[in-house]
Amino acid sequence: MVCTDNIDFTIPLQPAADRRMIKFVLMVNRQGQTRLSRYYHSVELSRRAALEADVVRYCLSRKKDQCSFVEYKDFKVVYRQYAALYIVVGITDSENELSIYELVHNFVEVLDKYFSRVSVYFSLQSELDIMFNLDRVHIILDEMIQNGHIVETNKSRILAPLTAIDKMVES
Amino acid sequence: MALKIVKGSIDRMFDKNLQDLVRGIRNHKEDEAKYISTCIDEIKQELKQDNIAVKANAVCKLTYLQMLGYDVSWAAFNIVEVMSSSKFTYKRIGYLAASQCFHENTDVIMLTTNQIRKDLSSPNQYDTGVALTGLSCFVTPDLARDLANDIMTLMSHTKPYIRKKAVLIMYKVFLKYPESLRPAFPRLKEKLEDPDPGVQSAAVNVICELARRNPKNYLSLAPLFFKLMTSSTNNWVLIKIIKLFGALTPLEPRLGKKLIEPLTNLIHSTSAMSLLYECVNTVIAGQYSCSVGSVCLRISVVKYLGLLAMSKILKTHPKSVQSHKDLILQCLDDKDESIRLRALDLLYGMVSKKNLMEIVKKLMIHVDKAEGTTYRDELLTKIIDICSQSNYQYITNFEWYISILVELTRLEGTRHGHLIASQMLDVAIRVKAIRAFAVAQMATLLDNAHLLTGNMQRNGICEVLYAAAWICGEFSEHLENPVQTLEAMLRPKVATLPGHIQAVYVQNAAKLFATILKNQEGNTDSTAAQETSQLMIDRLPLFVQSANLEVQERASCILQLVKYIQKLQQKDVEVAEEVSALFAGELNPVAPKAQKKVPVPEGLDLDAWINEPPSESESEDEQPKAIFTKEEPKHSRPRHTEVDEKELARRREARKQEQANNPFYIKASPSSQKVYQETPGVEHIPVVQIDLSVPLKVPGLPMSDQYVKLEEERRQKERAEKKKKEKKKRKEKRSGRGKKHDSGPESEEDITPAHVVDIVTEEMPENALPSDDDDKDPNDPHKVCDIQGNLQDGSQVVVSVIFENKSDSFLKSMEFNVLDSLNSKLQRPEGSGPHDGLTVPFQLPPGVSNEARFVFTVQSIVMPQKLKGTLTFIVKDSSTHEKLDFKLHFTCTSYLITTPCYSDAFAKLLESGDLKSSSVRLEGVNMPFHHLLARICFHHHFSVVERIDSCASMYSRSIQGHHVCLLVKTSGQTVSIDAKCDEPTLLGNVLDEIKQTFSQC
């Protein structure tokens, strides 16, 4: 048992930018329309739209063979394109970009497994899938990322609550 | 009643669900805003109904609209209603909406406390799960305080699904309600060893985050994390752990050693690029001696990160990066700008004398290809940065550099004309040998000025004309065809240039005019000279009309002058001498700190008041006025003579005393420097000394490429010469080493520059020399082990250096060299230059050590000194030249000689009153008193005069005869040393060194 007496339990106040975390996850299509957004730090609604537009425009303007990590203002953006959809993740400076890059792919694989009708990652059909099942995509995302940290990466574990819900709805 | 139910269900059938809303929005592309506002009205109606299903559907649609950027905070209460539904399908919609819309200031959150508590303790794990997820998004300090206990209980829930979520949300709770950390910590720590990997990963996440800001509190957990690191297979968890260790290692160096093995294993085994990157980053940050080089290659697959990592490696292991030069140059071709910029940054640190031309040539190709001015400008500045870094250290051929600069002027739309211009000026002024060439180039530029003037942008390329005109004017004696250049400078088109450039044109036209007159007056035909005057008189009025004051003034001044000259010419009077006298004198570059070297003239006391300081009340009253009168005293120096003679003599004496004690003051004693004192003047300001070994003359606008070739040839020639010499030597010495000198790749040391730039910093007083202590690389196999200073007569110091070869190869041709300072100089055999190295008289087989002695002359001994030096040697097997930097540390102690002293002489010395005293206290010295004394005697060359109980007096003498007396007392663990010496600076430094000796034990 660890002796807890000599541990200083004060948590120094840290500016949000300094924390190591995921700041937001966005899914946008080629037209720049947001299909899903999730923020892990509070951003005012009015500023969200401007931020999204800005980040998305920046990512869309980049060519396919350009680097997937972009420094944007005081944070970094990691994005990946799947057919018509872009997944854009905002992270703080000290987060490992590549791990997020891999996480995005993991997320897409989970989506693919759940919406098993589409074999090719993200066609137009799957964009509709995501829009119509926004709440479910949110559940998947919430299973993977919680308050800005990766919580689960195992596919079947991520989908377990969702399948349970589907069963409940059917019955 | 029945009707109402039927009506309700019919309504519901016609209600839109989320899918309908999405489709609707897609179908109303033209009037989307209007359509959505009708939808919101419908949703408001739906929310008024009692039916929870309808409400949930409405809230679901609201969530979608919120994502599109519509404010839905008005529905906050309805969201709470849906959250509290007992049916899970509705409840999750409520929580989802809440997590998207609520923030800390949403007031309805207060209402949710009990509902959330109920959900947390629900038997259904998904109820609990959804509540935890939601809570992580909108937890407030109040909620955290109220629910901390409930969440803590959940950390030990039977279901891992709940446990992992509870663990992770605790981090958020800690942040909002820090008091909860202490009671929760033991349980959190337990979770690191949870059988479920998900829970484990959550706990790692939380602790890593906590530890990042306060790492030392979590050192005790290191063994646990170490175990996890070797056992876990989850890459994301591993990354977190490695990051944590990155924060812990600075606090516990032993950890670093332990980490090397698992990190290297991971680096070689993992297929995940992210993990590899993290490992490399940690390795670099911790500077572990790992095989970093091989890793760079693998990492370079991901270019951006590879370059980022390389720039970090470059700082510590420059060699390993240099071998990837080609790869980095390839990155310049990349389509991605950020990659190209990173690569450029790297190149800056990679250049050497050998590869500079090659790298710049490649960069020039990129300049031509580059699209977009920003990147091109970036390239331009980088080229100039690379070439001019550390005083043009890497440039061996300045003609090549000038032609590069000229080529750069052909860039369109650059904003850095000013930069190019300042480089041209700098090089032309400082490298004397290049002036003729530079002038020829600049004349061509002026002639083709119309090509450049298209761009009138501020700081645009026309700025180079400023430099060109000035260089042509100032060094006009080198011009081949000055009349043509003069004509070019007075073209009407010039009037469109910016004012400050025109001004330079006018002024330098006058200089040119003077030179031309001088050339032409020798001839019998005087018409040519008169024609030139006429040309000036014809063209100058254009500038007299200029709107720019400076141009106007200069032009009219010069115009009148020329008119007068013309009059004289018509009377056949020789004027050239007088005209050129206007611009006589050569401009020499001056080191920025050269003023310091000008000795203060005898009798001038810079510290003395020239005007008596105004009384305080006065200065307060006239505060604003004082600002303007501040400069005045400088002009009224003569007043100083009013001070009476006696006072003056006294001051002079005091100053001399002070100067004698100041090691940084150049003293009058050494004969070579005596001249300074007698004839203070500008002649002694250090100026550029240039010698040009291969004069080259290339007419017209040359391409820089040809210089690369020429340079190659020059180097080849040199190499051949060197080889010849070597052969001769070998014959003479008959040294049958058997191994032929490899003429393969030339090493850095072999390249002698064609032109030399003065390294201005070397001319500085020694306190301008940079010094840092951590220069010795402990990992270097060829290590200079021990440097001892031994003393000889006067101020000569013999330093014996022990060379130990810790490598596995045979080392030969060692050359020992030290960068002399003003104070200490390495004694070199007669006939060798002041910067030559000394050959070490032996060779070193692997594992052998040997000693060599070097003599230094020291002027002042009162300050410790560090001398920078290099040891060059040849590794026999690979025939490569290697270089090892070191620092010689001359402590003040090393100038002391153990001299016995009798107690009565000692007492007399103390009584004499000539000695200044100082004292020092050492705390926590835990050793017997006689050990302490022995230590001082041994390390600091003192002898004990007398010892009484816990008190002792000690004595030592410096090589220049300073007496140093110590009185050492001890009580308990405190030692106090009272010291006296006739040289306070020396004493202070010796005491500091003693203090350091004891702080180490």
PDB file of C-alpha atoms in Angstrom, chain B residues 161-295:
ATOM      1  CA  TYR B 161     -17.776  -0.733 -17.724  1.00  0.00           C
ATOM      2  CA  ILE B 162     -18.863   1.476 -14.821  1.00  0.00           C
ATOM      3  CA  ARG B 163     -15.495   1.377 -13.088  1.00  0.00           C
ATOM      4  CA  LYS B 164     -13.547   2.776 -16.007  1.00  0.00           C
ATOM      5  CA  LYS B 165     -16.001   5.594 -16.547  1.00  0.00           C
ATOM      6  CA  ALA B 166     -16.070   6.455 -12.872  1.00  0.00           C
ATOM      7  CA  VAL B 167     -12.273   6.506 -12.699  1.00  0.00           C
ATOM      8  CA  LEU B 168     -11.970   8.828 -15.647  1.00  0.00           C
ATOM      9  CA  ILE B 169     -14.625  11.227 -14.478  1.00  0.00           C
ATOM     10  CA  MET B 170     -12.858  11.517 -11.149  1.00  0.00           C
ATOM     11  CA  TYR B 171     -10.213  13.593 -12.935  1.00  0.00           C
ATOM     12  CA  LYS B 172     -12.835  16.155 -13.812  1.00  0.00           C
ATOM     13  CA  VAL B 173     -14.120  16.043 -10.252  1.00  0.00           C
ATOM     14  CA  PHE B 174     -10.617  16.616  -8.894  1.00  0.00           C
ATOM     15  CA  LEU B 175     -10.269  19.674 -11.046  1.00  0.00           C
ATOM     16  CA  LYS B 176     -13.582  21.123  -9.953  1.00  0.00           C
ATOM     17  CA  TYR B 177     -13.381  20.064  -6.336  1.00  0.00           C
ATOM     18  CA  PRO B 178      -9.727  19.499  -5.351  1.00  0.00           C
ATOM     19  CA  GLU B 179     -10.547  18.424  -1.784  1.00  0.00           C
ATOM     20  CA  SER B 180     -11.792  15.110  -3.159  1.00  0.00           C
ATOM     21  CA  LEU B 181      -8.329  14.037  -4.296  1.00  0.00           C
ATOM     22  CA  ARG B 182      -6.967  12.986  -0.899  1.00  0.00           C
ATOM     23  CA  PRO B 183      -9.720  10.527   0.051  1.00  0.00           C
ATOM     24  CA  ALA B 184      -9.975   9.162  -3.494  1.00  0.00           C
ATOM     25  CA  PHE B 185      -6.276   8.652  -4.131  1.00  0.00           C
ATOM     26  CA  PRO B 186      -5.725   5.224  -2.541  1.00  0.00           C
ATOM     27  CA  ARG B 187      -8.606   3.817  -4.523  1.00  0.00           C
ATOM     28  CA  LEU B 188      -7.374   5.450  -7.689  1.00  0.00           C
ATOM     29  CA  LYS B 189      -3.990   3.894  -7.174  1.00  0.00           C
ATOM     30  CA  GLU B 190      -5.598   0.512  -6.680  1.00  0.00           C
ATOM     31  CA  LYS B 191      -7.202   0.841 -10.084  1.00  0.00           C
ATOM     32  CA  LEU B 192      -3.767   0.857 -11.725  1.00  0.00           C
ATOM     33  CA  GLU B 193      -3.710  -2.845 -10.990  1.00  0.00           C
ATOM     34  CA  ASP B 194      -7.297  -3.526 -11.967  1.00  0.00           C
ATOM     35  CA  PRO B 195      -7.744  -6.800 -13.824  1.00  0.00           C
ATOM     36  CA  ASP B 196      -9.680  -5.008 -16.561  1.00  0.00           C
ATOM     37  CA  PRO B 197      -7.392  -3.237 -19.088  1.00  0.00           C
ATOM     38  CA  GLY B 198      -9.985  -0.540 -19.730  1.00  0.00           C
ATOM     39  CA  VAL B 199     -10.057   0.470 -16.070  1.00  0.00           C
ATOM     40  CA  GLN B 200      -6.286   0.320 -15.965  1.00  0.00           C
ATOM     41  CA  SER B 201      -5.983   2.627 -18.930  1.00  0.00           C
ATOM     42  CA  ALA B 202      -8.426   5.074 -17.378  1.00  0.00           C
ATOM     43  CA  ALA B 203      -6.444   5.139 -14.139  1.00  0.00           C
ATOM     44  CA  VAL B 204      -3.192   5.642 -16.046  1.00  0.00           C
ATOM     45  CA  ASN B 205      -4.795   8.545 -17.863  1.00  0.00           C
ATOM     46  CA  VAL B 206      -5.897  10.240 -14.670  1.00  0.00           C
ATOM     47  CA  ILE B 207      -2.657   9.763 -12.780  1.00  0.00           C
ATOM     48  CA  CYS B 208      -0.566  10.854 -15.739  1.00  0.00           C
ATOM     49  CA  GLU B 209      -2.540  14.050 -15.941  1.00  0.00           C
ATOM     50  CA  LEU B 210      -2.272  14.682 -12.218  1.00  0.00           C
ATOM     51  CA  ALA B 211       1.418  13.917 -12.209  1.00  0.00           C
ATOM     52  CA  ARG B 212       2.261  16.164 -15.081  1.00  0.00           C
ATOM     53  CA  ARG B 213       1.931  19.330 -13.055  1.00  0.00           C
ATOM     54  CA  ASN B 214       3.311  17.980  -9.849  1.00  0.00           C
ATOM     55  CA  PRO B 215       5.575  15.103 -10.842  1.00  0.00           C
ATOM     56  CA  LYS B 216       7.594  14.729  -7.671  1.00  0.00           C
ATOM     57  CA  ASN B 217       4.567  13.652  -5.667  1.00  0.00           C
ATOM     58  CA  TYR B 218       4.084  10.671  -7.887  1.00  0.00           C
ATOM     59  CA  LEU B 219       7.639   9.357  -7.947  1.00  0.00           C
ATOM     60  CA  SER B 220       6.643   6.619  -5.537  1.00  0.00           C
ATOM     61  CA  LEU B 221       4.402   5.164  -8.219  1.00  0.00           C
ATOM     62  CA  ALA B 222       7.262   4.778 -10.679  1.00  0.00           C
ATOM     63  CA  PRO B 223       7.839   1.028 -10.075  1.00  0.00           C
ATOM     64  CA  LEU B 224       4.169   0.359 -10.714  1.00  0.00           C
ATOM     65  CA  PHE B 225       4.219   2.273 -13.960  1.00  0.00           C
ATOM     66  CA  PHE B 226       7.407   0.539 -14.924  1.00  0.00           C
ATOM     67  CA  LYS B 227       5.640  -2.778 -14.549  1.00  0.00           C
ATOM     68  CA  LEU B 228       2.708  -1.531 -16.594  1.00  0.00           C
ATOM     69  CA  MET B 229       5.016  -0.272 -19.286  1.00  0.00           C
ATOM     70  CA  THR B 230       6.577  -3.654 -19.802  1.00  0.00           C
ATOM     71  CA  SER B 231       3.302  -5.561 -19.615  1.00  0.00           C
ATOM     72  CA  SER B 232       0.737  -3.373 -21.364  1.00  0.00           C
ATOM     73  CA  THR B 233       0.013  -3.870 -25.025  1.00  0.00           C
ATOM     74  CA  ASN B 234      -2.293  -0.914 -25.469  1.00  0.00           C
ATOM     75  CA  ASN B 235      -0.408   1.691 -27.477  1.00  0.00           C
ATOM     76  CA  TRP B 236      -2.463   4.587 -26.208  1.00  0.00           C
ATOM     77  CA  VAL B 237      -1.770   3.621 -22.622  1.00  0.00           C
ATOM     78  CA  LEU B 238       1.911   3.129 -23.363  1.00  0.00           C
ATOM     79  CA  ILE B 239       2.142   6.605 -24.838  1.00  0.00           C
ATOM     80  CA  LYS B 240       0.650   8.070 -21.683  1.00  0.00           C
ATOM     81  CA  ILE B 241       3.046   6.144 -19.483  1.00  0.00           C
ATOM     82  CA  ILE B 242       6.049   7.185 -21.544  1.00  0.00           C
ATOM     83  CA  LYS B 243       4.917  10.783 -21.338  1.00  0.00           C
ATOM     84  CA  LEU B 244       4.655  10.394 -17.563  1.00  0.00           C
ATOM     85  CA  PHE B 245       8.180   9.002 -17.350  1.00  0.00           C
ATOM     86  CA  GLY B 246       9.336  11.918 -19.442  1.00  0.00           C
ATOM     87  CA  ALA B 247       8.089  14.174 -16.645  1.00  0.00           C
ATOM     88  CA  LEU B 248       9.537  12.005 -13.878  1.00  0.00           C
ATOM     89  CA  THR B 249      13.078  11.407 -15.161  1.00  0.00           C
ATOM     90  CA  PRO B 250      14.363  14.922 -14.557  1.00  0.00           C
ATOM     91  CA  LEU B 251      13.572  14.395 -10.890  1.00  0.00           C
ATOM     92  CA  GLU B 252      15.080  10.944 -10.580  1.00  0.00           C
ATOM     93  CA  PRO B 253      18.063  10.445 -12.886  1.00  0.00           C
ATOM     94  CA  ARG B 254      18.353   6.771 -12.043  1.00  0.00           C
ATOM     95  CA  LEU B 255      15.011   6.246 -13.714  1.00  0.00           C
ATOM     96  CA  GLY B 256      16.507   7.337 -17.026  1.00  0.00           C
ATOM     97  CA  LYS B 257      19.014   4.512 -17.006  1.00  0.00           C
ATOM     98  CA  LYS B 258      16.347   1.972 -16.234  1.00  0.00           C
ATOM     99  CA  LEU B 259      14.161   3.250 -19.036  1.00  0.00           C
ATOM    100  CA  ILE B 260      16.714   2.878 -21.790  1.00  0.00           C
ATOM    101  CA  GLU B 261      16.178  -0.828 -22.211  1.00  0.00           C
ATOM    102  CA  PRO B 262      12.376  -0.918 -22.429  1.00  0.00           C
ATOM    103  CA  LEU B 263      12.376   2.175 -24.613  1.00  0.00           C
ATOM    104  CA  THR B 264      14.870   0.680 -27.031  1.00  0.00           C
ATOM    105  CA  ASN B 265      12.847  -2.503 -27.105  1.00  0.00           C
ATOM    106  CA  LEU B 266       9.707  -0.578 -27.933  1.00  0.00           C
ATOM    107  CA  ILE B 267      11.480   1.459 -30.588  1.00  0.00           C
ATOM    108  CA  HIS B 268      12.611  -1.667 -32.345  1.00  0.00           C
ATOM    109  CA  SER B 269       9.512  -3.751 -31.925  1.00  0.00           C
ATOM    110  CA  THR B 270       6.510  -1.499 -32.261  1.00  0.00           C
ATOM    111  CA  SER B 271       4.683  -1.099 -35.519  1.00  0.00           C
ATOM    112  CA  ALA B 272       2.708   1.886 -34.297  1.00  0.00           C
ATOM    113  CA  MET B 273       4.204   5.075 -35.588  1.00  0.00           C
ATOM    114  CA  SER B 274       2.697   7.085 -32.747  1.00  0.00           C
ATOM    115  CA  LEU B 275       4.375   4.998 -30.084  1.00  0.00           C
ATOM    116  CA  LEU B 276       7.663   5.100 -31.957  1.00  0.00           C
ATOM    117  CA  TYR B 277       7.434   8.865 -32.173  1.00  0.00           C
ATOM    118  CA  GLU B 278       6.701   9.175 -28.483  1.00  0.00           C
ATOM    119  CA  CYS B 279       9.646   6.955 -27.559  1.00  0.00           C
ATOM    120  CA  VAL B 280      12.032   8.891 -29.764  1.00  0.00           C
ATOM    121  CA  ASN B 281      10.782  12.156 -28.388  1.00  0.00           C
ATOM    122  CA  THR B 282      11.352  11.002 -24.845  1.00  0.00           C
ATOM    123  CA  VAL B 283      14.775   9.663 -25.710  1.00  0.00           C
ATOM    124  CA  ILE B 284      15.722  12.991 -27.231  1.00  0.00           C
ATOM    125  CA  ALA B 285      14.300  14.996 -24.369  1.00  0.00           C
ATOM    126  CA  GLY B 286      16.134  12.850 -21.848  1.00  0.00           C
ATOM    127  CA  GLN B 287      19.272  12.777 -23.966  1.00  0.00           C
ATOM    128  CA  TYR B 288      19.860   9.155 -23.263  1.00  0.00           C
ATOM    129  CA  SER B 289      22.656   7.753 -25.289  1.00  0.00           C
ATOM    130  CA  CYS B 290      20.486   5.658 -27.485  1.00  0.00           C
ATOM    131  CA  SER B 291      20.958   4.723 -31.071  1.00  0.00           C
ATOM    132  CA  VAL B 292      18.967   7.710 -32.177  1.00  0.00           C
ATOM    133  CA  GLY B 293      20.360   7.878 -35.657  1.00  0.00           C
ATOM    134  CA  SER B 294      18.841   4.662 -36.830  1.00  0.00           C
ATOM    135  CA  VAL B 295      15.505   5.715 -35.495  1.00  0.00           C
TER     136      VAL B 295
END
